[in-house]
Amino acid sequence: MANQHAFSSRPAAARPPRDLWRAIVKGWSGRCPHCGQGSLFRSFLKPVHSCESCGEEMHHHRADDLPPYLVIFIVGHVVVAGYMIAEPFLDWNSWQHLAMWIPVTLVMALAMIQPTKGAVIGLQWANYMHGFGGEDDDAVEIANGG
């Protein structure tokens, strides 16, 4: 256990605290969670290798499955709730509901996926996760015996 941070450039106790919510908001807005100035994305869902303003490396993030899961969860709840609320008041056929709710679903999902991915990257940065703490994930797993 004493060798837990043998591969880290800075032990967890000596790390300065990072503001979690500020990093999430910066990520949500598509900005670097460290400085808030540089762009977080170079294309729609592809993060930059490193921030052009402060140089913070972003390439080691692992925002793989969580952003789509969160988007599906939120959009699904909103769309199903909207359908359930609208159904008693609208005398629509199934195709009319599909014509309304499929575009709503697609627009909401596409509008939310990039900000959600940015927020997850901000969350990882604020918690020193997946290389944002200066150590390699594999090295930490080996040092922890896992």
PDB file of C-alpha atoms in Angstrom:
ATOM      1  CA  MET A   1       0.000   0.000   0.000  1.00  0.00           C
ATOM      2  CA  ALA A   2       2.917   2.359   0.661  1.00  0.00           C
ATOM      3  CA  ASN A   3       3.941   1.955  -2.963  1.00  0.00           C
ATOM      4  CA  GLN A   4       0.522   3.062  -4.255  1.00  0.00           C
ATOM      5  CA  HIS A   5       1.792   6.250  -5.860  1.00  0.00           C
ATOM      6  CA  ALA A   6       5.175   4.983  -6.951  1.00  0.00           C
ATOM      7  CA  PHE A   7       4.379   5.775 -10.585  1.00  0.00           C
ATOM      8  CA  SER A   8       2.753   9.156  -9.905  1.00  0.00           C
ATOM      9  CA  SER A   9       4.662  12.356 -10.403  1.00  0.00           C
ATOM     10  CA  ARG A  10       2.785  13.844  -7.449  1.00  0.00           C
ATOM     11  CA  PRO A  11       1.111  11.907  -4.616  1.00  0.00           C
ATOM     12  CA  ALA A  12      -2.644  12.343  -4.198  1.00  0.00           C
ATOM     13  CA  ALA A  13      -2.187  14.108  -0.849  1.00  0.00           C
ATOM     14  CA  ALA A  14      -0.021  16.811  -2.458  1.00  0.00           C
ATOM     15  CA  ARG A  15      -2.396  17.452  -5.354  1.00  0.00           C
ATOM     16  CA  PRO A  16      -4.200  20.784  -5.264  1.00  0.00           C
ATOM     17  CA  PRO A  17      -7.976  20.397  -5.111  1.00  0.00           C
ATOM     18  CA  ARG A  18      -9.840  21.074  -8.343  1.00  0.00           C
ATOM     19  CA  ASP A  19     -13.317  22.579  -8.422  1.00  0.00           C
ATOM     20  CA  LEU A  20     -15.535  19.749  -9.680  1.00  0.00           C
ATOM     21  CA  TRP A  21     -18.566  21.788 -10.736  1.00  0.00           C
ATOM     22  CA  ARG A  22     -16.516  24.488 -12.422  1.00  0.00           C
ATOM     23  CA  ALA A  23     -14.659  21.826 -14.440  1.00  0.00           C
ATOM     24  CA  ILE A  24     -17.946  20.154 -15.411  1.00  0.00           C
ATOM     25  CA  VAL A  25     -19.466  23.489 -16.515  1.00  0.00           C
ATOM     26  CA  LYS A  26     -16.349  24.365 -18.526  1.00  0.00           C
ATOM     27  CA  GLY A  27     -16.449  20.940 -20.170  1.00  0.00           C
ATOM     28  CA  TRP A  28     -20.198  21.277 -20.838  1.00  0.00           C
ATOM     29  CA  SER A  29     -19.511  24.559 -22.627  1.00  0.00           C
ATOM     30  CA  GLY A  30     -16.814  22.931 -24.785  1.00  0.00           C
ATOM     31  CA  ARG A  31     -13.906  24.666 -23.073  1.00  0.00           C
ATOM     32  CA  CYS A  32     -10.771  23.303 -21.444  1.00  0.00           C
ATOM     33  CA  PRO A  33     -11.625  22.244 -17.868  1.00  0.00           C
ATOM     34  CA  HIS A  34      -8.264  23.593 -16.666  1.00  0.00           C
ATOM     35  CA  CYS A  35      -8.179  27.122 -18.060  1.00  0.00           C
ATOM     36  CA  GLY A  36     -11.635  27.597 -19.572  1.00  0.00           C
ATOM     37  CA  GLN A  37     -10.121  29.333 -22.598  1.00  0.00           C
ATOM     38  CA  GLY A  38      -9.121  26.710 -25.155  1.00  0.00           C
ATOM     39  CA  SER A  39     -11.545  24.643 -27.156  1.00  0.00           C
ATOM     40  CA  LEU A  40     -12.112  21.102 -25.873  1.00  0.00           C
ATOM     41  CA  PHE A  41     -13.154  19.638 -29.246  1.00  0.00           C
ATOM     42  CA  ARG A  42     -11.462  19.680 -32.635  1.00  0.00           C
ATOM     43  CA  SER A  43     -14.529  18.160 -34.311  1.00  0.00           C
ATOM     44  CA  PHE A  44     -18.021  17.182 -33.193  1.00  0.00           C
ATOM     45  CA  LEU A  45     -17.009  14.468 -30.713  1.00  0.00           C
ATOM     46  CA  LYS A  46     -13.223  14.363 -31.095  1.00  0.00           C
ATOM     47  CA  PRO A  47     -11.402  16.109 -28.232  1.00  0.00           C
ATOM     48  CA  VAL A  48      -8.214  18.042 -28.871  1.00  0.00           C
ATOM     49  CA  HIS A  49      -4.900  16.388 -28.054  1.00  0.00           C
ATOM     50  CA  SER A  50      -4.013  19.270 -25.730  1.00  0.00           C
ATOM     51  CA  CYS A  51      -5.411  22.709 -24.937  1.00  0.00           C
ATOM     52  CA  GLU A  52      -4.088  25.431 -27.242  1.00  0.00           C
ATOM     53  CA  SER A  53      -4.225  27.978 -24.396  1.00  0.00           C
ATOM     54  CA  CYS A  54      -2.730  26.238 -21.362  1.00  0.00           C
ATOM     55  CA  GLY A  55      -1.235  23.060 -22.836  1.00  0.00           C
ATOM     56  CA  GLU A  56      -3.243  20.666 -20.616  1.00  0.00           C
ATOM     57  CA  GLU A  57      -3.215  17.248 -22.265  1.00  0.00           C
ATOM     58  CA  MET A  58      -6.664  15.829 -23.074  1.00  0.00           C
ATOM     59  CA  HIS A  59      -5.687  12.772 -25.099  1.00  0.00           C
ATOM     60  CA  HIS A  60      -5.850  10.332 -22.176  1.00  0.00           C
ATOM     61  CA  HIS A  61      -9.481  10.929 -21.207  1.00  0.00           C
ATOM     62  CA  ARG A  62     -11.830   7.951 -21.152  1.00  0.00           C
ATOM     63  CA  ALA A  63     -15.244   9.432 -21.824  1.00  0.00           C
ATOM     64  CA  ASP A  64     -16.281   6.406 -23.838  1.00  0.00           C
ATOM     65  CA  ASP A  65     -19.685   5.008 -22.860  1.00  0.00           C
ATOM     66  CA  LEU A  66     -20.893   7.348 -20.123  1.00  0.00           C
ATOM     67  CA  PRO A  67     -21.910  10.332 -22.327  1.00  0.00           C
ATOM     68  CA  PRO A  68     -24.154   8.290 -24.662  1.00  0.00           C
ATOM     69  CA  TYR A  69     -25.620   6.449 -21.685  1.00  0.00           C
ATOM     70  CA  LEU A  70     -26.492   9.739 -19.967  1.00  0.00           C
ATOM     71  CA  VAL A  71     -27.947  11.202 -23.168  1.00  0.00           C
ATOM     72  CA  ILE A  72     -30.081   8.118 -23.805  1.00  0.00           C
ATOM     73  CA  PHE A  73     -31.259   8.161 -20.190  1.00  0.00           C
ATOM     74  CA  ILE A  74     -32.222  11.858 -20.203  1.00  0.00           C
ATOM     75  CA  VAL A  75     -33.686  12.005 -23.722  1.00  0.00           C
ATOM     76  CA  GLY A  76     -35.599   8.783 -23.163  1.00  0.00           C
ATOM     77  CA  HIS A  77     -37.200  10.123 -20.009  1.00  0.00           C
ATOM     78  CA  VAL A  78     -38.117  13.446 -21.612  1.00  0.00           C
ATOM     79  CA  VAL A  79     -39.537  11.902 -24.790  1.00  0.00           C
ATOM     80  CA  VAL A  80     -41.505   9.164 -23.020  1.00  0.00           C
ATOM     81  CA  ALA A  81     -42.872  11.683 -20.521  1.00  0.00           C
ATOM     82  CA  GLY A  82     -43.800  14.031 -23.382  1.00  0.00           C
ATOM     83  CA  TYR A  83     -45.554  11.224 -25.204  1.00  0.00           C
ATOM     84  CA  MET A  84     -47.437  10.118 -22.085  1.00  0.00           C
ATOM     85  CA  ILE A  85     -48.555  13.685 -21.345  1.00  0.00           C
ATOM     86  CA  ALA A  86     -49.567  14.388 -24.965  1.00  0.00           C
ATOM     87  CA  GLU A  87     -51.381  11.123 -25.638  1.00  0.00           C
ATOM     88  CA  PRO A  88     -54.607  11.875 -23.693  1.00  0.00           C
ATOM     89  CA  PHE A  89     -54.925  15.341 -25.256  1.00  0.00           C
ATOM     90  CA  LEU A  90     -54.057  14.567 -28.871  1.00  0.00           C
ATOM     91  CA  ASP A  91     -56.138  12.320 -31.072  1.00  0.00           C
ATOM     92  CA  TRP A  92     -53.188  11.275 -33.222  1.00  0.00           C
ATOM     93  CA  ASN A  93     -52.452   8.117 -35.133  1.00  0.00           C
ATOM     94  CA  SER A  94     -49.255   6.221 -34.457  1.00  0.00           C
ATOM     95  CA  TRP A  95     -47.551   7.639 -37.535  1.00  0.00           C
ATOM     96  CA  GLN A  96     -48.296  11.189 -36.356  1.00  0.00           C
ATOM     97  CA  HIS A  97     -46.694  10.486 -32.999  1.00  0.00           C
ATOM     98  CA  LEU A  98     -43.696   8.953 -34.756  1.00  0.00           C
ATOM     99  CA  ALA A  99     -43.448  11.983 -37.049  1.00  0.00           C
ATOM    100  CA  MET A 100     -43.238  14.200 -33.985  1.00  0.00           C
ATOM    101  CA  TRP A 101     -41.258  12.196 -31.428  1.00  0.00           C
ATOM    102  CA  ILE A 102     -38.530  10.736 -33.662  1.00  0.00           C
ATOM    103  CA  PRO A 103     -37.244  14.178 -34.757  1.00  0.00           C
ATOM    104  CA  VAL A 104     -37.511  15.454 -31.165  1.00  0.00           C
ATOM    105  CA  THR A 105     -35.457  12.472 -30.008  1.00  0.00           C
ATOM    106  CA  LEU A 106     -32.804  12.941 -32.692  1.00  0.00           C
ATOM    107  CA  VAL A 107     -32.458  16.696 -32.166  1.00  0.00           C
ATOM    108  CA  MET A 108     -32.241  16.350 -28.380  1.00  0.00           C
ATOM    109  CA  ALA A 109     -29.682  13.538 -28.578  1.00  0.00           C
ATOM    110  CA  LEU A 110     -27.469  15.359 -31.090  1.00  0.00           C
ATOM    111  CA  ALA A 111     -27.721  18.611 -29.138  1.00  0.00           C
ATOM    112  CA  MET A 112     -26.755  16.938 -25.855  1.00  0.00           C
ATOM    113  CA  ILE A 113     -24.001  14.484 -26.806  1.00  0.00           C
ATOM    114  CA  GLN A 114     -21.091  16.930 -27.210  1.00  0.00           C
ATOM    115  CA  PRO A 115     -21.801  18.974 -24.051  1.00  0.00           C
ATOM    116  CA  THR A 116     -22.292  15.765 -22.095  1.00  0.00           C
ATOM    117  CA  LYS A 117     -18.982  14.363 -23.319  1.00  0.00           C
ATOM    118  CA  GLY A 118     -17.286  17.638 -22.400  1.00  0.00           C
ATOM    119  CA  ALA A 119     -18.821  17.504 -18.918  1.00  0.00           C
ATOM    120  CA  VAL A 120     -17.564  13.938 -18.435  1.00  0.00           C
ATOM    121  CA  ILE A 121     -14.061  14.997 -19.509  1.00  0.00           C
ATOM    122  CA  GLY A 122     -14.301  17.881 -17.011  1.00  0.00           C
ATOM    123  CA  LEU A 123     -15.380  15.418 -14.303  1.00  0.00           C
ATOM    124  CA  GLN A 124     -12.394  13.190 -15.055  1.00  0.00           C
ATOM    125  CA  TRP A 125     -10.004  16.158 -15.042  1.00  0.00           C
ATOM    126  CA  ALA A 126     -11.318  17.487 -11.715  1.00  0.00           C
ATOM    127  CA  ASN A 127     -10.947  14.068 -10.068  1.00  0.00           C
ATOM    128  CA  TYR A 128      -7.465  13.364 -11.501  1.00  0.00           C
ATOM    129  CA  MET A 129      -8.845  10.340 -13.339  1.00  0.00           C
ATOM    130  CA  HIS A 130      -7.392   8.479 -16.353  1.00  0.00           C
ATOM    131  CA  GLY A 131      -4.055  10.218 -16.668  1.00  0.00           C
ATOM    132  CA  PHE A 132      -5.179  13.698 -15.603  1.00  0.00           C
ATOM    133  CA  GLY A 133      -3.277  13.119 -12.349  1.00  0.00           C
ATOM    134  CA  GLY A 134       0.070  12.542 -13.998  1.00  0.00           C
ATOM    135  CA  GLU A 135       0.099   8.753 -13.751  1.00  0.00           C
ATOM    136  CA  ASP A 136      -0.723   6.039 -16.217  1.00  0.00           C
ATOM    137  CA  ASP A 137      -3.898   4.048 -15.438  1.00  0.00           C
ATOM    138  CA  ASP A 138      -2.092   0.751 -15.997  1.00  0.00           C
ATOM    139  CA  ALA A 139       0.661   1.744 -13.574  1.00  0.00           C
ATOM    140  CA  VAL A 140      -1.880   2.620 -10.863  1.00  0.00           C
ATOM    141  CA  GLU A 141      -3.693  -0.711 -11.358  1.00  0.00           C
ATOM    142  CA  ILE A 142      -0.394  -2.615 -11.065  1.00  0.00           C
ATOM    143  CA  ALA A 143       0.608  -0.622  -7.959  1.00  0.00           C
ATOM    144  CA  ASN A 144      -2.783  -1.348  -6.361  1.00  0.00           C
ATOM    145  CA  GLY A 145      -2.391  -5.057  -7.039  1.00  0.00           C
ATOM    146  CA  GLY A 146      -5.132  -5.201  -9.648  1.00  0.00           C
TER     147      GLY A 146
END
